[in-house]
Short mmCIF file of C-alpha atoms and ligand atoms in Angstrom, two decimals:
data_model
loop_
_atom_site.label_atom_id
_atom_site.label_comp_id
_atom_site.label_asym_id
_atom_site.label_seq_id
_atom_site.Cartn_x
_atom_site.Cartn_y
_atom_site.Cartn_z
CA MET L 1 144.52 -92.69 -27.64
CA LYS L 2 144.88 -94.70 -24.47
CA THR L 3 145.75 -92.93 -21.20
CA VAL L 4 149.10 -94.07 -19.80
CA ASP L 5 148.82 -95.41 -16.25
CA ALA L 6 151.79 -94.77 -13.96
CA VAL L 7 153.06 -95.38 -10.46
CA LEU L 8 155.09 -92.70 -8.68
CA ILE L 9 158.10 -93.59 -6.56
CA GLY L 10 158.98 -90.68 -4.30
CA ALA L 11 156.32 -87.99 -3.93
CA GLY L 12 158.77 -85.18 -3.16
CA GLN L 13 159.54 -81.94 -4.99
CA ARG L 14 160.23 -83.46 -8.41
CA GLY L 15 157.71 -86.27 -8.35
CA ALA L 16 154.70 -84.67 -6.71
CA ASN L 17 155.24 -80.98 -7.43
CA ASP L 18 157.03 -80.83 -10.78
CA TYR L 19 155.95 -83.86 -12.83
CA ALA L 20 152.69 -85.20 -11.42
CA PRO L 21 150.63 -82.03 -12.06
CA PHE L 22 150.89 -82.96 -15.76
CA ALA L 23 148.44 -85.80 -15.03
CA LEU L 24 145.98 -83.34 -13.48
CA ARG L 25 146.24 -81.00 -16.46
CA HIS L 26 146.10 -83.82 -19.03
CA PRO L 27 144.03 -86.66 -17.52
CA ASP L 28 143.51 -88.07 -21.02
CA GLN L 29 147.27 -88.68 -21.31
CA LEU L 30 148.57 -89.68 -17.89
CA ARG L 31 146.99 -91.07 -14.72
CA PHE L 32 148.67 -92.11 -11.47
CA VAL L 33 147.28 -95.32 -10.03
CA ALA L 34 149.72 -95.95 -7.15
CA VAL L 35 152.35 -94.20 -5.06
CA ALA L 36 155.29 -95.25 -2.88
CA GLU L 37 156.44 -92.61 -0.41
CA PRO L 38 157.60 -93.08 3.19
CA SER L 39 156.49 -89.64 4.43
CA PRO L 40 152.84 -90.08 5.55
CA LYS L 41 152.03 -86.42 4.84
CA ARG L 42 153.48 -86.45 1.33
CA ARG L 43 151.90 -89.80 0.55
CA ALA L 44 148.48 -88.69 1.79
CA ARG L 45 148.62 -85.40 -0.11
CA PHE L 46 149.59 -87.10 -3.33
CA ALA L 47 146.95 -89.82 -2.91
CA LEU L 48 144.29 -87.19 -2.33
CA GLN L 49 145.31 -85.12 -5.37
CA HIS L 50 145.38 -88.16 -7.66
CA HIS L 51 142.52 -90.21 -6.14
CA ILE L 52 144.70 -93.17 -5.29
CA PRO L 53 142.94 -95.83 -3.20
CA LEU L 54 144.46 -96.85 0.13
CA GLU L 55 145.49 -100.30 -1.10
CA ASN L 56 147.69 -98.63 -3.77
CA GLN L 57 149.54 -96.41 -1.31
CA PHE L 58 152.91 -97.85 -0.24
CA VAL L 59 155.57 -96.75 2.22
CA SER L 60 158.39 -97.85 -0.03
CA TRP L 61 159.19 -98.89 -3.60
CA GLU L 62 160.04 -102.45 -2.50
CA ALA L 63 156.46 -103.09 -1.38
CA LEU L 64 154.99 -101.56 -4.54
CA PHE L 65 157.14 -103.55 -6.96
CA ALA L 66 156.50 -106.75 -4.99
CA CYS L 67 152.86 -106.50 -6.15
CA THR L 68 151.55 -107.57 -9.54
CA GLN L 69 152.31 -104.90 -12.16
CA MET L 70 149.81 -102.08 -11.73
CA ALA L 71 150.61 -99.78 -14.64
CA GLN L 72 152.71 -99.48 -17.74
CA ALA L 73 154.97 -96.72 -16.44
CA ALA L 74 156.98 -96.06 -13.29
CA ILE L 75 158.17 -92.53 -12.57
CA ILE L 76 161.07 -92.67 -10.13
CA CYS L 77 161.90 -89.50 -8.24
CA THR L 78 163.74 -90.65 -5.14
CA GLN L 79 166.98 -89.02 -4.05
CA ASP L 80 170.25 -89.51 -5.96
CA GLN L 81 171.54 -92.53 -4.07
CA MET L 82 168.21 -94.29 -4.32
CA HIS L 83 167.78 -94.65 -8.07
CA VAL L 84 169.35 -98.00 -8.93
CA GLY L 85 167.24 -100.18 -6.62
CA PRO L 86 163.79 -98.95 -7.69
CA ALA L 87 164.84 -98.58 -11.35
CA LEU L 88 166.00 -102.21 -11.60
CA ALA L 89 162.96 -103.44 -9.68
CA ALA L 90 160.61 -101.48 -11.94
CA LEU L 91 162.26 -102.68 -15.16
CA ARG L 92 162.24 -106.29 -13.96
CA ALA L 93 158.58 -105.98 -12.96
CA GLY L 94 157.72 -104.95 -16.52
CA TYR L 95 157.43 -101.17 -16.19
CA ASP L 96 158.73 -98.60 -18.64
CA VAL L 97 160.67 -96.10 -16.54
CA LEU L 98 161.13 -92.38 -16.29
CA LEU L 99 164.10 -91.97 -13.95
CA GLU L 100 165.36 -88.81 -12.34
CA LYS L 101 168.96 -87.93 -12.98
CA PRO L 102 171.56 -88.96 -12.05
CA VAL L 103 170.85 -92.48 -13.25
CA ALA L 104 173.14 -93.60 -10.41
CA THR L 105 175.95 -92.18 -8.32
CA THR L 106 178.50 -94.69 -9.63
CA ARG L 107 179.56 -95.69 -13.13
CA GLU L 108 178.66 -99.30 -12.42
CA GLY L 109 175.17 -98.33 -11.25
CA CYS L 110 174.58 -96.25 -14.40
CA ARG L 111 175.70 -99.08 -16.67
CA GLN L 112 173.63 -101.62 -14.75
CA VAL L 113 170.39 -99.66 -15.13
CA VAL L 114 170.90 -98.82 -18.81
CA SER L 115 171.88 -102.43 -19.63
CA ALA L 116 168.89 -103.82 -17.73
CA ALA L 117 166.50 -101.69 -19.79
CA ALA L 118 168.11 -102.87 -23.03
CA GLU L 119 168.14 -106.54 -22.02
CA LEU L 120 164.56 -106.47 -20.80
CA GLY L 121 163.32 -104.49 -23.80
CA ARG L 122 161.85 -101.76 -21.61
CA GLN L 123 161.85 -98.03 -22.18
CA LEU L 124 164.17 -96.05 -19.92
CA HIS L 125 163.99 -92.25 -20.09
CA VAL L 126 166.27 -90.10 -17.95
CA CYS L 127 165.04 -86.68 -16.81
CA HIS L 128 167.32 -84.55 -18.96
CA VAL L 129 164.78 -81.77 -19.05
CA LEU L 130 166.88 -79.21 -20.96
CA ARG L 131 166.46 -81.16 -24.20
CA TYR L 132 162.76 -80.40 -24.05
CA THR L 133 163.09 -76.63 -23.72
CA ARG L 134 162.35 -74.29 -26.58
CA HIS L 135 165.69 -72.61 -25.80
CA PHE L 136 168.01 -75.56 -26.35
CA GLN L 137 165.91 -77.00 -29.16
CA THR L 138 166.23 -73.69 -31.00
CA MET L 139 169.97 -73.57 -30.36
CA ARG L 140 170.38 -77.07 -31.75
CA GLN L 141 168.38 -76.14 -34.87
CA ILE L 142 170.63 -73.12 -35.41
CA LEU L 143 173.72 -75.31 -35.15
CA GLN L 144 172.22 -77.85 -37.55
CA SER L 145 171.30 -75.10 -40.04
CA GLY L 146 175.01 -74.48 -40.66
CA VAL L 147 174.68 -70.69 -40.35
CA LEU L 148 177.65 -70.60 -37.98
CA GLY L 149 179.88 -72.49 -40.43
CA GLN L 150 182.48 -74.79 -38.93
CA ILE L 151 182.18 -74.90 -35.14
CA ILE L 152 185.46 -73.89 -33.53
CA ASN L 153 184.78 -73.19 -29.88
CA LEU L 154 181.89 -73.47 -27.42
CA ASP L 155 181.83 -71.85 -24.00
CA HIS L 156 178.95 -72.93 -21.77
CA ARG L 157 178.39 -71.66 -18.26
CA GLU L 158 176.06 -72.94 -15.64
CA ASN L 159 175.71 -69.87 -13.45
CA VAL L 160 174.04 -71.13 -10.31
CA SER L 161 172.90 -68.14 -8.30
CA TRP L 162 174.41 -67.59 -4.85
CA TRP L 163 171.05 -68.21 -3.16
CA HIS L 164 170.30 -71.38 -5.17
CA MET L 165 173.77 -72.67 -4.33
CA SER L 166 173.21 -72.02 -0.64
CA HIS L 167 169.74 -73.56 -0.79
CA SER L 168 170.48 -76.82 -2.62
CA PHE L 169 174.21 -77.42 -2.37
CA VAL L 170 175.10 -76.00 1.04
CA ARG L 171 171.99 -76.34 3.19
CA GLY L 172 170.08 -78.80 1.03
CA SER L 173 170.04 -82.41 -0.14
CA TRP L 174 173.03 -82.17 -2.50
CA ALA L 175 175.58 -80.64 -0.09
CA ASN L 176 177.59 -83.79 0.64
CA ILE L 177 179.18 -86.20 -1.77
CA ALA L 178 178.62 -89.11 0.60
CA GLU L 179 174.87 -88.41 0.68
CA SER L 180 174.36 -87.52 -3.00
CA CYS L 181 177.31 -87.32 -5.42
CA PRO L 182 179.86 -84.87 -6.87
CA LEU L 183 178.24 -81.63 -8.02
CA ILE L 184 179.59 -82.04 -11.55
CA LEU L 185 177.36 -85.11 -11.85
CA THR L 186 174.31 -83.78 -9.99
CA LYS L 187 174.21 -80.43 -11.70
CA CYS L 188 176.07 -80.85 -14.95
CA CYS L 189 175.01 -84.24 -16.31
CA HIS L 190 172.32 -82.07 -17.99
CA ASP L 191 174.95 -79.80 -19.51
CA PHE L 192 177.12 -82.62 -20.78
CA ASP L 193 173.98 -84.13 -22.27
CA ILE L 194 173.02 -81.01 -24.20
CA LEU L 195 176.59 -80.40 -25.35
CA LEU L 196 176.76 -83.91 -26.82
CA TRP L 197 173.26 -83.56 -28.25
CA MET L 198 173.84 -80.14 -29.82
CA LEU L 199 177.28 -80.79 -31.25
CA GLU L 200 176.44 -84.36 -32.32
CA ARG L 201 180.06 -85.28 -31.68
CA LYS L 202 181.90 -87.19 -29.04
CA CYS L 203 184.10 -85.72 -26.33
CA GLU L 204 187.63 -87.05 -26.80
CA ARG L 205 189.49 -85.80 -23.72
CA LEU L 206 189.09 -83.43 -20.83
CA SER L 207 190.68 -81.85 -17.79
CA SER L 208 189.12 -80.06 -14.86
CA VAL L 209 189.78 -77.82 -11.86
CA GLY L 210 187.49 -76.75 -9.03
CA LYS L 211 187.03 -76.65 -5.28
CA LEU L 212 184.84 -75.58 -2.42
CA VAL L 213 186.28 -72.18 -1.59
CA HIS L 214 183.62 -70.09 0.11
CA PHE L 215 181.05 -72.02 2.13
CA ARG L 216 183.49 -73.10 4.82
CA SER L 217 183.56 -72.35 8.54
CA GLU L 218 186.63 -70.10 8.29
CA ASN L 219 184.62 -67.67 6.17
CA ALA L 220 181.80 -67.26 8.72
CA PRO L 221 181.16 -63.74 10.02
CA ALA L 222 182.61 -63.21 13.51
CA ASN L 223 180.47 -64.85 16.20
CA ALA L 224 177.96 -66.24 13.71
CA PRO L 225 175.86 -68.87 15.51
CA GLU L 226 174.95 -72.25 13.98
CA ARG L 227 171.51 -70.95 12.96
CA CYS L 228 170.62 -67.58 11.43
CA LEU L 229 167.75 -66.97 13.83
CA ASP L 230 169.87 -67.50 16.92
CA GLY L 231 170.91 -63.85 17.04
CA CYS L 232 173.35 -63.70 14.14
CA PRO L 233 175.34 -60.43 14.31
CA ALA L 234 175.48 -60.40 10.47
CA SER L 235 171.72 -60.62 9.96
CA GLU L 236 171.59 -57.17 8.32
CA THR L 237 174.51 -57.71 5.97
CA CYS L 238 174.87 -61.41 5.13
CA PRO L 239 173.17 -62.28 1.80
CA PHE L 240 172.69 -65.85 3.01
CA TYR L 241 170.66 -64.83 6.10
CA ALA L 242 167.85 -67.38 5.83
CA PRO L 243 164.81 -65.12 6.44
CA PHE L 244 166.08 -62.78 3.70
CA ILE L 245 166.10 -65.66 1.21
CA TYR L 246 162.97 -67.53 2.31
CA VAL L 247 160.62 -65.06 4.02
CA ASP L 248 161.21 -61.94 1.97
CA LEU L 249 161.90 -63.99 -1.20
CA LEU L 250 163.75 -60.95 -2.53
CA PRO L 251 166.54 -62.93 -4.25
CA LEU L 252 163.99 -64.97 -6.21
CA TRP L 253 161.95 -61.93 -7.30
CA ARG L 254 165.08 -60.01 -8.23
CA ASN L 255 166.28 -62.89 -10.40
CA VAL L 256 162.97 -63.13 -12.22
CA ALA L 257 162.84 -59.34 -12.64
CA GLU L 258 166.36 -59.16 -14.04
CA THR L 259 165.78 -61.81 -16.68
CA SER L 260 162.17 -61.21 -17.70
CA THR L 261 160.72 -58.80 -20.23
CA GLY L 262 157.32 -57.29 -21.02
CA TRP L 263 154.53 -57.38 -18.49
CA ALA L 264 156.24 -60.05 -16.37
CA HIS L 265 159.14 -57.63 -15.89
CA LEU L 266 156.79 -54.79 -14.95
CA VAL L 267 154.95 -56.92 -12.40
CA MET L 268 158.25 -58.05 -10.87
CA GLN L 269 159.52 -54.47 -10.67
CA ALA L 270 156.29 -53.54 -8.88
CA GLN L 271 156.83 -56.40 -6.42
CA LEU L 272 160.37 -55.19 -5.70
CA ARG L 273 159.54 -51.49 -5.44
CA ALA L 274 156.05 -51.51 -3.95
CA PRO L 275 155.22 -54.89 -2.42
CA GLY L 276 152.38 -53.26 -0.45
CA LEU L 277 150.72 -52.19 -3.68
CA VAL L 278 151.06 -55.67 -5.18
CA LYS L 279 149.55 -57.10 -2.01
CA ALA L 280 146.60 -54.70 -2.22
CA LEU L 281 146.07 -55.34 -5.95
CA GLY L 282 146.19 -59.08 -5.29
CA THR L 283 142.52 -58.94 -4.31
CA VAL L 284 141.56 -57.97 -7.87
CA ALA L 285 144.46 -58.98 -10.14
CA PRO L 286 145.13 -62.74 -10.42
CA VAL L 287 148.77 -62.26 -11.46
CA MET L 288 149.43 -60.17 -8.32
CA ARG L 289 147.61 -62.76 -6.24
CA GLN L 290 149.94 -65.45 -7.63
CA ILE L 291 152.91 -63.50 -6.30
CA ASN L 292 151.32 -62.86 -2.91
CA GLU L 293 150.37 -66.48 -2.54
CA TYR L 294 153.56 -67.96 -4.03
CA ARG L 295 154.24 -71.32 -2.41
CA GLY L 296 156.52 -72.92 -5.04
CA TRP L 297 160.23 -73.77 -5.10
CA PRO L 298 162.32 -73.14 -3.01
CA LEU L 299 159.66 -72.67 -0.32
CA SER L 300 158.03 -76.03 -1.11
CA VAL L 301 161.31 -77.69 -0.14
CA VAL L 302 161.60 -75.82 3.15
CA THR L 303 158.24 -77.05 4.42
CA LEU L 304 155.36 -79.07 3.01
CA ASP L 305 152.72 -76.36 3.29
CA PRO L 306 154.64 -73.09 3.06
CA THR L 307 152.96 -70.10 4.63
CA PRO L 308 155.10 -67.20 5.92
CA GLU L 309 154.53 -68.55 9.46
CA SER L 310 155.39 -72.18 8.68
CA VAL L 311 158.47 -71.14 6.70
CA LEU L 312 159.75 -69.09 9.64
CA GLU L 313 159.06 -72.01 11.96
CA ALA L 314 160.99 -74.37 9.65
CA LEU L 315 163.95 -71.97 9.63
CA LYS L 316 164.15 -72.19 13.43
CA SER L 317 164.77 -75.94 13.46
CA GLY L 318 165.16 -77.27 9.90
CA PRO L 319 168.20 -77.49 7.63
CA TYR L 320 167.39 -74.32 5.69
CA GLY L 321 167.82 -72.11 8.77
CA ARG L 322 171.44 -73.16 9.28
CA CYS L 323 174.32 -70.74 8.84
CA VAL L 324 175.83 -71.47 5.42
CA TYR L 325 179.28 -71.48 6.99
CA HIS L 326 178.38 -74.20 9.48
CA CYS L 327 176.67 -76.83 7.32
CA GLY L 328 179.43 -79.42 6.98
CA ASN L 329 178.98 -79.37 3.18
CA ASP L 330 181.76 -80.65 0.95
CA VAL L 331 180.67 -80.36 -2.71
CA VAL L 332 182.56 -77.81 -4.82
CA ASP L 333 181.22 -74.31 -5.31
CA HIS L 334 182.96 -73.92 -8.66
CA GLN L 335 184.36 -76.25 -11.28
CA VAL L 336 185.60 -75.78 -14.82
CA VAL L 337 185.87 -78.58 -17.37
CA LEU L 338 187.95 -78.12 -20.51
CA MET L 339 187.07 -80.57 -23.27
CA GLN L 340 188.16 -81.45 -26.75
CA PHE L 341 185.37 -82.72 -28.96
CA GLU L 342 185.74 -84.55 -32.27
CA GLY L 343 186.68 -82.15 -35.04
CA ASP L 344 189.08 -80.34 -32.66
CA ILE L 345 186.27 -78.28 -31.19
CA SER L 346 187.36 -76.80 -27.88
CA VAL L 347 184.60 -76.70 -25.28
CA THR L 348 184.53 -75.28 -21.78
CA LEU L 349 181.89 -75.88 -19.15
CA THR L 350 182.03 -73.58 -16.16
CA MET L 351 179.76 -74.36 -13.25
CA HIS L 352 179.77 -72.11 -10.20
CA GLY L 353 177.45 -71.18 -7.37
CA HIS L 354 178.16 -67.47 -7.01
CA SER L 355 176.19 -65.93 -9.83
CA HIS L 356 174.21 -62.76 -9.21
CA VAL L 357 171.57 -64.00 -11.65
CA GLU L 358 170.63 -67.64 -12.12
CA GLY L 359 170.95 -68.98 -15.64
CA ARG L 360 172.91 -70.87 -18.24
CA SER L 361 174.85 -68.84 -20.78
CA THR L 362 176.35 -70.16 -23.99
CA ARG L 363 178.68 -68.68 -26.58
CA ILE L 364 179.59 -70.52 -29.76
CA GLU L 365 182.18 -69.35 -32.26
CA GLY L 366 181.90 -70.65 -35.78
CA SER L 367 183.91 -69.92 -38.92
CA HIS L 368 180.95 -67.96 -40.37
CA GLY L 369 179.14 -66.63 -37.34
CA GLN L 370 178.74 -66.39 -33.61
CA LEU L 371 175.96 -67.41 -31.26
CA GLN L 372 175.32 -66.00 -27.81
CA ALA L 373 172.54 -67.19 -25.57
CA PHE L 374 171.06 -66.90 -22.10
CA PHE L 375 168.60 -69.26 -20.44
CA GLY L 376 167.26 -67.60 -17.30
CA LEU L 377 164.56 -67.88 -14.67
CA GLY L 378 162.43 -65.10 -16.12
CA GLY L 379 163.36 -65.26 -19.78
CA SER L 380 165.69 -66.65 -22.41
CA TRP L 381 167.15 -65.50 -25.72
CA ILE L 382 169.58 -66.47 -28.46
CA GLU L 383 171.43 -64.08 -30.75
CA VAL L 384 173.13 -65.10 -33.98
CA HIS L 385 175.62 -62.78 -35.70
CA GLU L 386 176.66 -63.64 -39.26
CA HIS L 387 180.18 -62.59 -40.32
CA ARG L 388 179.66 -61.84 -44.02
CA SER L 389 176.27 -60.16 -44.04
CA GLY L 390 176.65 -58.54 -40.65
CA ARG L 391 173.10 -59.67 -39.97
CA SER L 392 172.06 -60.25 -36.36
CA THR L 393 169.02 -62.30 -35.47
CA ARG L 394 167.51 -62.47 -32.02
CA HIS L 395 165.31 -65.38 -30.95
CA ASP L 396 163.14 -65.00 -27.88
CA THR L 397 163.15 -68.49 -26.38
CA THR L 398 161.29 -67.59 -23.21
CA SER L 399 158.84 -70.23 -22.13
CA GLU L 400 155.43 -69.77 -20.57
CA VAL L 401 155.57 -67.71 -17.37
CA GLY L 402 156.23 -69.96 -14.38
CA ALA L 403 157.03 -73.05 -16.48
CA ALA L 404 159.66 -75.00 -14.54
CA HIS L 405 163.10 -75.42 -16.18
CA GLY L 406 162.04 -73.19 -19.05
CA GLY L 407 159.23 -75.57 -20.01
CA GLY L 408 161.57 -78.59 -19.88
CA ASP L 409 159.68 -80.42 -17.14
CA GLU L 410 156.41 -80.29 -19.04
CA GLY L 411 158.11 -81.18 -22.34
CA LEU L 412 159.92 -84.13 -20.82
CA ILE L 413 156.86 -85.72 -19.28
CA ALA L 414 154.82 -85.15 -22.43
CA ALA L 415 157.55 -86.82 -24.52
CA PHE L 416 157.76 -89.75 -22.10
CA VAL L 417 154.00 -90.32 -22.27
CA TYR L 418 154.05 -90.02 -26.06
CA SER L 419 156.92 -92.49 -26.34
CA ILE L 420 155.06 -95.03 -24.20
CA ARG L 421 151.85 -94.60 -26.17
CA GLU L 422 153.69 -95.02 -29.46
CA GLY L 423 155.94 -97.85 -28.22
CA ARG L 424 159.07 -95.97 -29.28
CA ILE L 425 161.48 -98.48 -27.80
CA GLN L 426 164.31 -97.77 -30.26
CA LEU L 427 164.26 -94.04 -29.53
CA ALA L 428 164.16 -94.72 -25.79
CA SER L 429 167.14 -97.03 -26.07
CA GLU L 430 169.14 -94.34 -27.93
CA LEU L 431 168.17 -91.75 -25.32
CA ALA L 432 169.27 -94.04 -22.49
CA GLN L 433 172.66 -94.61 -24.17
CA GLN L 434 173.11 -90.88 -24.63
CA ALA L 435 172.21 -90.27 -20.97
CA LEU L 436 174.81 -92.85 -19.99
CA GLU L 437 177.44 -91.06 -22.08
CA SER L 438 176.74 -87.72 -20.38
CA HIS L 439 177.06 -89.35 -16.97
CA LEU L 440 180.33 -91.09 -17.86
CA ILE L 441 181.78 -87.76 -18.94
CA ALA L 442 180.77 -86.26 -15.60
CA PHE L 443 182.55 -89.08 -13.77
CA ALA L 444 185.62 -88.52 -15.95
CA ALA L 445 185.53 -84.78 -15.14
CA GLU L 446 185.50 -85.57 -11.44
CA ASP L 447 188.44 -87.96 -11.87
CA ALA L 448 190.30 -85.24 -13.78
CA ARG L 449 189.61 -82.68 -11.05
CA LEU L 450 190.71 -84.96 -8.25
CA GLY L 451 193.73 -86.40 -10.06
CA GLY L 452 194.82 -83.21 -11.81
CA GLN L 453 195.22 -85.04 -15.10
CA VAL L 454 193.90 -85.04 -18.64
CA VAL L 455 191.43 -87.91 -19.04
CA SER L 456 190.75 -89.60 -22.35
CA THR L 457 187.02 -90.03 -22.90
CA ASN L 458 187.19 -91.90 -26.20
CA LYS L 459 186.40 -95.25 -24.68
CA LEU L 460 184.31 -94.64 -21.61
N1 LIG F 501 165.84 -83.29 -13.71
C1 LIG F 501 166.10 -82.22 -13.01
O1 LIG F 501 166.27 -81.14 -13.56
C2 LIG F 501 166.17 -82.32 -11.51
C3 LIG F 501 166.05 -81.16 -10.73
C4 LIG F 501 166.12 -81.30 -9.35
C5 LIG F 501 166.32 -82.55 -8.78
N2 LIG F 501 166.46 -83.64 -9.57
C6 LIG F 501 166.66 -84.99 -9.00
O2 LIG F 501 165.40 -85.52 -8.64
C7 LIG F 501 165.55 -86.44 -7.55
C8 LIG F 501 164.52 -86.11 -6.48
O3 LIG F 501 164.74 -84.79 -6.01
P1 LIG F 501 163.65 -84.07 -5.08
O4 LIG F 501 164.07 -82.67 -4.97
O5 LIG F 501 162.28 -84.37 -5.57
O6 LIG F 501 163.89 -84.83 -3.70
P2 LIG F 501 162.88 -85.00 -2.51
O7 LIG F 501 163.71 -85.35 -1.33
O8 LIG F 501 161.97 -83.83 -2.44
O9 LIG F 501 162.00 -86.26 -2.94
C9 LIG F 501 162.44 -87.59 -2.82
C10 LIG F 501 161.28 -88.37 -2.22
O10 LIG F 501 161.61 -89.76 -2.19
C11 LIG F 501 161.02 -90.27 -1.02
N3 LIG F 501 161.59 -91.59 -0.66
C12 LIG F 501 162.60 -91.86 0.19
N4 LIG F 501 162.75 -93.18 0.33
C13 LIG F 501 161.81 -93.77 -0.46
C14 LIG F 501 161.45 -95.12 -0.72
N5 LIG F 501 162.10 -96.14 -0.14
N6 LIG F 501 160.43 -95.39 -1.58
C15 LIG F 501 159.76 -94.36 -2.16
N7 LIG F 501 160.06 -93.06 -1.94
C16 LIG F 501 161.07 -92.77 -1.10
C17 LIG F 501 161.32 -89.19 0.01
O11 LIG F 501 160.52 -89.34 1.19
C18 LIG F 501 160.99 -87.95 -0.77
O12 LIG F 501 159.65 -87.54 -0.63
C19 LIG F 501 166.99 -86.32 -7.10
O13 LIG F 501 167.73 -87.40 -7.57
C20 LIG F 501 167.47 -85.03 -7.74
O14 LIG F 501 168.86 -84.98 -8.00
C21 LIG F 501 166.37 -83.54 -10.91
#
């Protein structure tokens, strides 16, 4: 089958680090032929990795899409507020598009992009990676099997860990609504998407509460400076002390240890209890070496080439070394959405940034059984309990070790490439409509939170 050629717009964390490696692993399926990226270092690194000639390296998407079409696909991974422009330009230039979520930060922008794809007859796929995980696919199959009987209630929680919250939504790119968008859209458009997809029913109405309660200046430890490394008196006690999160990496290892099983769990325990031993064994054991030389997320966001020295340097002057109580952030750190789905199913979505362990948890009550599930950094599982037989079944839905978003990133890009190769325009159009629906529900949830009212979502 023919290799799909693609251009990449935005060679940052998602584009260059999370999606593009698929092309290096599967050169028979996907090949990058051009890149648009303003950062010279990121552009050069990406061009080198993917053998992109100088004439196909651009500083911005405008210049790339002004050229004659260079490939069938455009993968757009710019920041939230910069999706509509390149997406419309790509669709109009004849590209099929894989677009990072959110589609846009306004309702109008979302509708504009989805309509443009339909009118131009182009494929538009939105990066709703959870759909491509073994975990949520298994959960959907269980629901479809009918083993739970009539679905009565669903309780879904997005438990963002305290250190992920501080990294992305306090110190990072998604801390301010004016620069990105409300957190319920950024973080939970995925969750609304899987709820709609799993239940195969529409959301009829919703209400919501939530606020930013903790990461505010009045909660700073006494005399805390603007930056952690400027002599913070709470350096020994504050969990958000930047070197603790980024140099020691303890929060990340603990999270993986607490949610993994088998040998991965043992290795993580060794890293937590005897890091010196893991360091020494790294010379002979590849898995230990991977831990010693870990340079992935969140370090890859802190600095382009993360070594312990460069990370420390970045903490002295960059955004990730700021005190979490002095960041000027304004997105919520918790929000709950209460929804009524067709069939009088009551659904709650709780999103908060204070979880000890990162992961999404789901509980579904049916007339004939109950489902409980956890989707974590180190491992995932689903349990089904049947009322009449008393039978309990446990499904291990853990993905390959180290697979980002529980294997969702790899699954998404593989599905996008497959859809392009097969010309699955109808499927793509349905997916784009479903993505739009999830986004419109997120906007409605934000309206409900701000206005304190119940919002009808029947005719969004
Ligand atoms: N699907 C998911 O699960 C998921 C997870 C995390 C982030 N995201 C989304 O992915 C998007 C990208 O996030 P990221 O973490 O990779 O951000 P990033 O900041 O690391 O990358 C964005 C890149 O776009 C580049 N850029 C800026 N202006 C440009 C222009 N005019 N032309 C071309 N490139 C330009 C930036 O220099 C940067 O390298 C965001 O919208 C984010 O919300 C999605």
